Amino acid sequence: MNATDDMLALAQAMRGRAYAPYSKFPVGAVVRGANGKLYGGCNIENAAYPLGNCAEATAIFAMVADGEHKIVEALVLGPDGELITPCGSCRQRLREFASDDLPIHLAGPSGVNRTVTLVALLPLSFGPGHLGK
Ligand code: THU
């Protein structure tokens, strides 16, 4: 039993719900709020391609819709065999609700393969503090 097992299980379930008929690249993501709750998301594509939504975005939207504004841990799970990192836009989305030291778990078929920090993926970032928030 690892500390991230609950996140991994939810990410697997979420990846199973991915709506990715165009890329056929299902992704599941989970964020843990400061309230201790887990919020999961999957990618949701659209026939109008640019409207597609990443799994991380879906998870963050679910968290905010639940009234939580602080992410303390995140996990992303790509298709089997693929270890992926959040895209550039999602790094910035995470930044809005997390600090530089946010642990982001990168998971593959055998579980969490690697954990990186947000600042490693998005150094010298622009964030709410620059707007006095
Ligand atoms: N995708 C995510 O959901 N999260 C990522 O971190 C990378 C990419 C999705 C977007 C699109 O639906 C598919 O993966 C292929 O890019």
JSON list of C-alpha atoms and ligand atoms in Angstrom, two decimals:
[
{"chain": "A", "resi": 1, "resn": "MET", "atom": "CA", "xyz": [0.00, 0.00, 0.00]},
{"chain": "A", "resi": 2, "resn": "ASN", "atom": "CA", "xyz": [1.52, 3.27, -1.14]},
{"chain": "A", "resi": 3, "resn": "ALA", "atom": "CA", "xyz": [0.40, 6.76, -0.12]},
{"chain": "A", "resi": 4, "resn": "THR", "atom": "CA", "xyz": [-0.65, 7.37, -3.71]},
{"chain": "A", "resi": 5, "resn": "ASP", "atom": "CA", "xyz": [-2.73, 4.20, -4.15]},
{"chain": "A", "resi": 6, "resn": "ASP", "atom": "CA", "xyz": [-6.01, 6.05, -3.66]},
{"chain": "A", "resi": 7, "resn": "MET", "atom": "CA", "xyz": [-5.02, 8.59, -6.30]},
{"chain": "A", "resi": 8, "resn": "LEU", "atom": "CA", "xyz": [-3.88, 5.91, -8.71]},
{"chain": "A", "resi": 9, "resn": "ALA", "atom": "CA", "xyz": [-7.13, 3.94, -8.38]},
{"chain": "A", "resi": 10, "resn": "LEU", "atom": "CA", "xyz": [-9.20, 7.04, -9.09]},
{"chain": "A", "resi": 11, "resn": "ALA", "atom": "CA", "xyz": [-6.97, 8.01, -12.02]},
{"chain": "A", "resi": 12, "resn": "GLN", "atom": "CA", "xyz": [-7.44, 4.55, -13.54]},
{"chain": "A", "resi": 13, "resn": "ALA", "atom": "CA", "xyz": [-11.20, 4.84, -13.22]},
{"chain": "A", "resi": 14, "resn": "MET", "atom": "CA", "xyz": [-11.09, 8.32, -14.72]},
{"chain": "A", "resi": 15, "resn": "ARG", "atom": "CA", "xyz": [-8.92, 7.22, -17.63]},
{"chain": "A", "resi": 16, "resn": "GLY", "atom": "CA", "xyz": [-11.56, 4.60, -18.34]},
{"chain": "A", "resi": 17, "resn": "ARG", "atom": "CA", "xyz": [-14.08, 7.40, -18.79]},
{"chain": "A", "resi": 18, "resn": "ALA", "atom": "CA", "xyz": [-11.91, 9.44, -21.15]},
{"chain": "A", "resi": 19, "resn": "TYR", "atom": "CA", "xyz": [-13.72, 10.70, -24.22]},
{"chain": "A", "resi": 20, "resn": "ALA", "atom": "CA", "xyz": [-10.86, 10.59, -26.69]},
{"chain": "A", "resi": 21, "resn": "PRO", "atom": "CA", "xyz": [-12.25, 9.25, -29.99]},
{"chain": "A", "resi": 22, "resn": "TYR", "atom": "CA", "xyz": [-9.90, 11.40, -32.07]},
{"chain": "A", "resi": 23, "resn": "SER", "atom": "CA", "xyz": [-6.52, 10.98, -30.40]},
{"chain": "A", "resi": 24, "resn": "LYS", "atom": "CA", "xyz": [-7.31, 7.57, -28.87]},
{"chain": "A", "resi": 25, "resn": "PHE", "atom": "CA", "xyz": [-5.01, 8.77, -26.08]},
{"chain": "A", "resi": 26, "resn": "PRO", "atom": "CA", "xyz": [-6.97, 8.38, -22.83]},
{"chain": "A", "resi": 27, "resn": "VAL", "atom": "CA", "xyz": [-5.67, 10.24, -19.79]},
{"chain": "A", "resi": 28, "resn": "GLY", "atom": "CA", "xyz": [-6.76, 10.23, -16.15]},
{"chain": "A", "resi": 29, "resn": "ALA", "atom": "CA", "xyz": [-5.75, 12.85, -13.61]},
{"chain": "A", "resi": 30, "resn": "VAL", "atom": "CA", "xyz": [-6.37, 13.37, -9.92]},
{"chain": "A", "resi": 31, "resn": "VAL", "atom": "CA", "xyz": [-5.77, 16.32, -7.62]},
{"chain": "A", "resi": 32, "resn": "ARG", "atom": "CA", "xyz": [-5.92, 16.19, -3.85]},
{"chain": "A", "resi": 33, "resn": "GLY", "atom": "CA", "xyz": [-7.40, 19.30, -2.28]},
{"chain": "A", "resi": 34, "resn": "ALA", "atom": "CA", "xyz": [-6.22, 20.84, 0.96]},
{"chain": "A", "resi": 35, "resn": "ASN", "atom": "CA", "xyz": [-9.53, 19.55, 2.35]},
{"chain": "A", "resi": 36, "resn": "GLY", "atom": "CA", "xyz": [-8.20, 16.01, 1.83]},
{"chain": "A", "resi": 37, "resn": "LYS", "atom": "CA", "xyz": [-10.67, 15.15, -0.91]},
{"chain": "A", "resi": 38, "resn": "LEU", "atom": "CA", "xyz": [-9.66, 13.67, -4.25]},
{"chain": "A", "resi": 39, "resn": "TYR", "atom": "CA", "xyz": [-10.97, 15.10, -7.50]},
{"chain": "A", "resi": 40, "resn": "GLY", "atom": "CA", "xyz": [-10.61, 13.11, -10.70]},
{"chain": "A", "resi": 41, "resn": "GLY", "atom": "CA", "xyz": [-10.84, 14.02, -14.34]},
{"chain": "A", "resi": 42, "resn": "CYS", "atom": "CA", "xyz": [-10.45, 12.59, -17.82]},
{"chain": "A", "resi": 43, "resn": "ASN", "atom": "CA", "xyz": [-9.73, 14.20, -21.16]},
{"chain": "A", "resi": 44, "resn": "ILE", "atom": "CA", "xyz": [-12.80, 15.23, -23.13]},
{"chain": "A", "resi": 45, "resn": "GLU", "atom": "CA", "xyz": [-12.24, 15.81, -26.84]},
{"chain": "A", "resi": 46, "resn": "ASN", "atom": "CA", "xyz": [-14.46, 17.55, -29.35]},
{"chain": "A", "resi": 47, "resn": "ALA", "atom": "CA", "xyz": [-15.08, 17.24, -33.08]},
{"chain": "A", "resi": 48, "resn": "ALA", "atom": "CA", "xyz": [-13.96, 20.87, -33.18]},
{"chain": "A", "resi": 49, "resn": "TYR", "atom": "CA", "xyz": [-10.47, 19.80, -32.11]},
{"chain": "A", "resi": 50, "resn": "PRO", "atom": "CA", "xyz": [-9.24, 22.93, -30.26]},
{"chain": "A", "resi": 51, "resn": "LEU", "atom": "CA", "xyz": [-12.13, 22.62, -27.81]},
{"chain": "A", "resi": 52, "resn": "GLY", "atom": "CA", "xyz": [-10.71, 19.42, -26.33]},
{"chain": "A", "resi": 53, "resn": "ASN", "atom": "CA", "xyz": [-10.11, 19.43, -22.61]},
{"chain": "A", "resi": 54, "resn": "CYS", "atom": "CA", "xyz": [-7.22, 17.79, -20.75]},
{"chain": "A", "resi": 55, "resn": "ALA", "atom": "CA", "xyz": [-7.75, 15.39, -17.85]},
{"chain": "A", "resi": 56, "resn": "GLU", "atom": "CA", "xyz": [-5.94, 17.73, -15.45]},
{"chain": "A", "resi": 57, "resn": "ALA", "atom": "CA", "xyz": [-8.28, 20.57, -16.38]},
{"chain": "A", "resi": 58, "resn": "THR", "atom": "CA", "xyz": [-11.34, 18.40, -15.74]},
{"chain": "A", "resi": 59, "resn": "ALA", "atom": "CA", "xyz": [-10.00, 17.41, -12.31]},
{"chain": "A", "resi": 60, "resn": "ILE", "atom": "CA", "xyz": [-9.24, 21.03, -11.40]},
{"chain": "A", "resi": 61, "resn": "PHE", "atom": "CA", "xyz": [-12.69, 22.15, -12.57]},
{"chain": "A", "resi": 62, "resn": "ALA", "atom": "CA", "xyz": [-14.30, 19.48, -10.38]},
{"chain": "A", "resi": 63, "resn": "MET", "atom": "CA", "xyz": [-12.29, 20.68, -7.39]},
{"chain": "A", "resi": 64, "resn": "VAL", "atom": "CA", "xyz": [-13.22, 24.32, -7.85]},
{"chain": "A", "resi": 65, "resn": "ALA", "atom": "CA", "xyz": [-16.86, 23.40, -8.46]},
{"chain": "A", "resi": 66, "resn": "ASP", "atom": "CA", "xyz": [-16.75, 21.65, -5.08]},
{"chain": "A", "resi": 67, "resn": "GLY", "atom": "CA", "xyz": [-15.54, 24.85, -3.42]},
{"chain": "A", "resi": 68, "resn": "GLU", "atom": "CA", "xyz": [-11.86, 23.93, -2.90]},
{"chain": "A", "resi": 69, "resn": "HIS", "atom": "CA", "xyz": [-9.10, 26.23, -4.17]},
{"chain": "A", "resi": 70, "resn": "LYS", "atom": "CA", "xyz": [-5.89, 24.56, -3.00]},
{"chain": "A", "resi": 71, "resn": "ILE", "atom": "CA", "xyz": [-4.17, 21.55, -4.58]},
{"chain": "A", "resi": 72, "resn": "VAL", "atom": "CA", "xyz": [-1.65, 19.73, -2.39]},
{"chain": "A", "resi": 73, "resn": "GLU", "atom": "CA", "xyz": [-0.84, 16.73, -4.60]},
{"chain": "A", "resi": 74, "resn": "ALA", "atom": "CA", "xyz": [-1.50, 15.69, -8.20]},
{"chain": "A", "resi": 75, "resn": "LEU", "atom": "CA", "xyz": [-1.21, 12.55, -10.31]},
{"chain": "A", "resi": 76, "resn": "VAL", "atom": "CA", "xyz": [-1.42, 12.02, -14.05]},
{"chain": "A", "resi": 77, "resn": "LEU", "atom": "CA", "xyz": [-1.89, 8.67, -15.78]},
{"chain": "A", "resi": 78, "resn": "GLY", "atom": "CA", "xyz": [-1.45, 8.28, -19.52]},
{"chain": "A", "resi": 79, "resn": "PRO", "atom": "CA", "xyz": [-2.34, 5.36, -21.76]},
{"chain": "A", "resi": 80, "resn": "ASP", "atom": "CA", "xyz": [-0.76, 2.06, -20.76]},
{"chain": "A", "resi": 81, "resn": "GLY", "atom": "CA", "xyz": [2.94, 2.13, -21.39]},
{"chain": "A", "resi": 82, "resn": "GLU", "atom": "CA", "xyz": [3.12, 5.89, -21.69]},
{"chain": "A", "resi": 83, "resn": "LEU", "atom": "CA", "xyz": [4.55, 8.03, -18.90]},
{"chain": "A", "resi": 84, "resn": "ILE", "atom": "CA", "xyz": [3.29, 11.55, -19.50]},
{"chain": "A", "resi": 85, "resn": "THR", "atom": "CA", "xyz": [3.68, 14.95, -17.90]},
{"chain": "A", "resi": 86, "resn": "PRO", "atom": "CA", "xyz": [1.00, 17.65, -17.86]},
{"chain": "A", "resi": 87, "resn": "CYS", "atom": "CA", "xyz": [0.95, 19.83, -20.98]},
{"chain": "A", "resi": 88, "resn": "GLY", "atom": "CA", "xyz": [2.11, 23.43, -20.74]},
{"chain": "A", "resi": 89, "resn": "SER", "atom": "CA", "xyz": [-1.39, 24.82, -20.31]},
{"chain": "A", "resi": 90, "resn": "CYS", "atom": "CA", "xyz": [-2.16, 22.38, -17.52]},
{"chain": "A", "resi": 91, "resn": "ARG", "atom": "CA", "xyz": [1.07, 23.27, -15.72]},
{"chain": "A", "resi": 92, "resn": "GLN", "atom": "CA", "xyz": [-0.24, 26.82, -15.61]},
{"chain": "A", "resi": 93, "resn": "ARG", "atom": "CA", "xyz": [-3.69, 25.62, -14.53]},
{"chain": "A", "resi": 94, "resn": "LEU", "atom": "CA", "xyz": [-2.10, 23.72, -11.65]},
{"chain": "A", "resi": 95, "resn": "ARG", "atom": "CA", "xyz": [-0.03, 26.79, -10.77]},
{"chain": "A", "resi": 96, "resn": "GLU", "atom": "CA", "xyz": [-3.19, 28.80, -10.17]},
{"chain": "A", "resi": 97, "resn": "PHE", "atom": "CA", "xyz": [-4.13, 26.54, -7.25]},
{"chain": "A", "resi": 98, "resn": "ALA", "atom": "CA", "xyz": [-0.81, 25.16, -6.00]},
{"chain": "A", "resi": 99, "resn": "SER", "atom": "CA", "xyz": [2.58, 26.22, -4.74]},
{"chain": "A", "resi": 100, "resn": "ASP", "atom": "CA", "xyz": [5.92, 25.60, -6.43]},
{"chain": "A", "resi": 101, "resn": "ASP", "atom": "CA", "xyz": [6.60, 22.50, -4.34]},
{"chain": "A", "resi": 102, "resn": "LEU", "atom": "CA", "xyz": [3.42, 20.69, -5.43]},
{"chain": "A", "resi": 103, "resn": "PRO", "atom": "CA", "xyz": [4.28, 17.00, -5.92]},
{"chain": "A", "resi": 104, "resn": "ILE", "atom": "CA", "xyz": [3.08, 15.72, -9.31]},
{"chain": "A", "resi": 105, "resn": "HIS", "atom": "CA", "xyz": [3.11, 11.93, -9.58]},
{"chain": "A", "resi": 106, "resn": "LEU", "atom": "CA", "xyz": [3.68, 10.52, -13.05]},
{"chain": "A", "resi": 107, "resn": "ALA", "atom": "CA", "xyz": [2.10, 7.10, -13.25]},
{"chain": "A", "resi": 108, "resn": "GLY", "atom": "CA", "xyz": [2.44, 4.25, -15.71]},
{"chain": "A", "resi": 109, "resn": "PRO", "atom": "CA", "xyz": [1.21, 0.67, -15.89]},
{"chain": "A", "resi": 110, "resn": "SER", "atom": "CA", "xyz": [3.12, -0.33, -12.75]},
{"chain": "A", "resi": 111, "resn": "GLY", "atom": "CA", "xyz": [2.02, 2.64, -10.67]},
{"chain": "A", "resi": 112, "resn": "VAL", "atom": "CA", "xyz": [3.80, 5.87, -9.84]},
{"chain": "A", "resi": 113, "resn": "ASN", "atom": "CA", "xyz": [7.11, 5.88, -11.72]},
{"chain": "A", "resi": 114, "resn": "ARG", "atom": "CA", "xyz": [8.32, 9.30, -10.84]},
{"chain": "A", "resi": 115, "resn": "THR", "atom": "CA", "xyz": [7.36, 12.31, -8.75]},
{"chain": "A", "resi": 116, "resn": "VAL", "atom": "CA", "xyz": [8.35, 15.81, -9.83]},
{"chain": "A", "resi": 117, "resn": "THR", "atom": "CA", "xyz": [7.55, 19.24, -8.43]},
{"chain": "A", "resi": 118, "resn": "LEU", "atom": "CA", "xyz": [5.52, 21.89, -10.19]},
{"chain": "A", "resi": 119, "resn": "VAL", "atom": "CA", "xyz": [8.49, 24.26, -10.18]},
{"chain": "A", "resi": 120, "resn": "ALA", "atom": "CA", "xyz": [10.56, 21.66, -12.06]},
{"chain": "A", "resi": 121, "resn": "LEU", "atom": "CA", "xyz": [7.93, 21.61, -14.81]},
{"chain": "A", "resi": 122, "resn": "LEU", "atom": "CA", "xyz": [7.15, 25.33, -14.72]},
{"chain": "A", "resi": 123, "resn": "PRO", "atom": "CA", "xyz": [10.12, 27.35, -13.46]},
{"chain": "A", "resi": 124, "resn": "LEU", "atom": "CA", "xyz": [9.94, 31.11, -12.92]},
{"chain": "A", "resi": 125, "resn": "SER", "atom": "CA", "xyz": [6.19, 30.89, -13.26]},
{"chain": "A", "resi": 126, "resn": "PHE", "atom": "CA", "xyz": [3.65, 33.66, -13.36]},
{"chain": "A", "resi": 127, "resn": "GLY", "atom": "CA", "xyz": [0.92, 33.23, -10.79]},
{"chain": "A", "resi": 128, "resn": "PRO", "atom": "CA", "xyz": [-1.80, 34.80, -8.67]},
{"chain": "A", "resi": 129, "resn": "GLY", "atom": "CA", "xyz": [0.81, 36.54, -6.51]},
{"chain": "A", "resi": 130, "resn": "HIS", "atom": "CA", "xyz": [1.75, 38.76, -9.43]},
{"chain": "A", "resi": 131, "resn": "LEU", "atom": "CA", "xyz": [-1.78, 40.10, -9.38]},
{"chain": "A", "resi": 132, "resn": "GLY", "atom": "CA", "xyz": [-1.78, 40.54, -5.63]},
{"chain": "A", "resi": 133, "resn": "LYS", "atom": "CA", "xyz": [-3.75, 37.34, -4.92]},
{"chain": "B", "resi": 1, "resn": "THU", "atom": "N1", "xyz": [-3.90, 15.14, -22.62]},
{"chain": "B", "resi": 1, "resn": "THU", "atom": "C1", "xyz": [-4.30, 15.22, -21.32]},
{"chain": "B", "resi": 1, "resn": "THU", "atom": "O1", "xyz": [-5.48, 15.03, -21.00]},
{"chain": "B", "resi": 1, "resn": "THU", "atom": "N2", "xyz": [-3.36, 15.52, -20.39]},
{"chain": "B", "resi": 1, "resn": "THU", "atom": "C2", "xyz": [-2.04, 15.67, -20.64]},
{"chain": "B", "resi": 1, "resn": "THU", "atom": "O2", "xyz": [-1.26, 15.90, -19.71]},
{"chain": "B", "resi": 1, "resn": "THU", "atom": "C3", "xyz": [-1.53, 15.56, -22.00]},
{"chain": "B", "resi": 1, "resn": "THU", "atom": "C4", "xyz": [-2.54, 15.39, -23.07]},
{"chain": "B", "resi": 1, "resn": "THU", "atom": "C5", "xyz": [-4.89, 14.78, -23.64]},
{"chain": "B", "resi": 1, "resn": "THU", "atom": "C6", "xyz": [-5.32, 15.89, -24.55]},
{"chain": "B", "resi": 1, "resn": "THU", "atom": "C7", "xyz": [-5.82, 15.09, -25.75]},
{"chain": "B", "resi": 1, "resn": "THU", "atom": "O3", "xyz": [-7.17, 14.72, -25.51]},
{"chain": "B", "resi": 1, "resn": "THU", "atom": "C8", "xyz": [-4.96, 13.85, -25.76]},
{"chain": "B", "resi": 1, "resn": "THU", "atom": "O4", "xyz": [-4.38, 13.76, -24.46]},
{"chain": "B", "resi": 1, "resn": "THU", "atom": "C9", "xyz": [-3.86, 13.87, -26.79]},
{"chain": "B", "resi": 1, "resn": "THU", "atom": "O5", "xyz": [-3.12, 15.03, -26.72]}
]
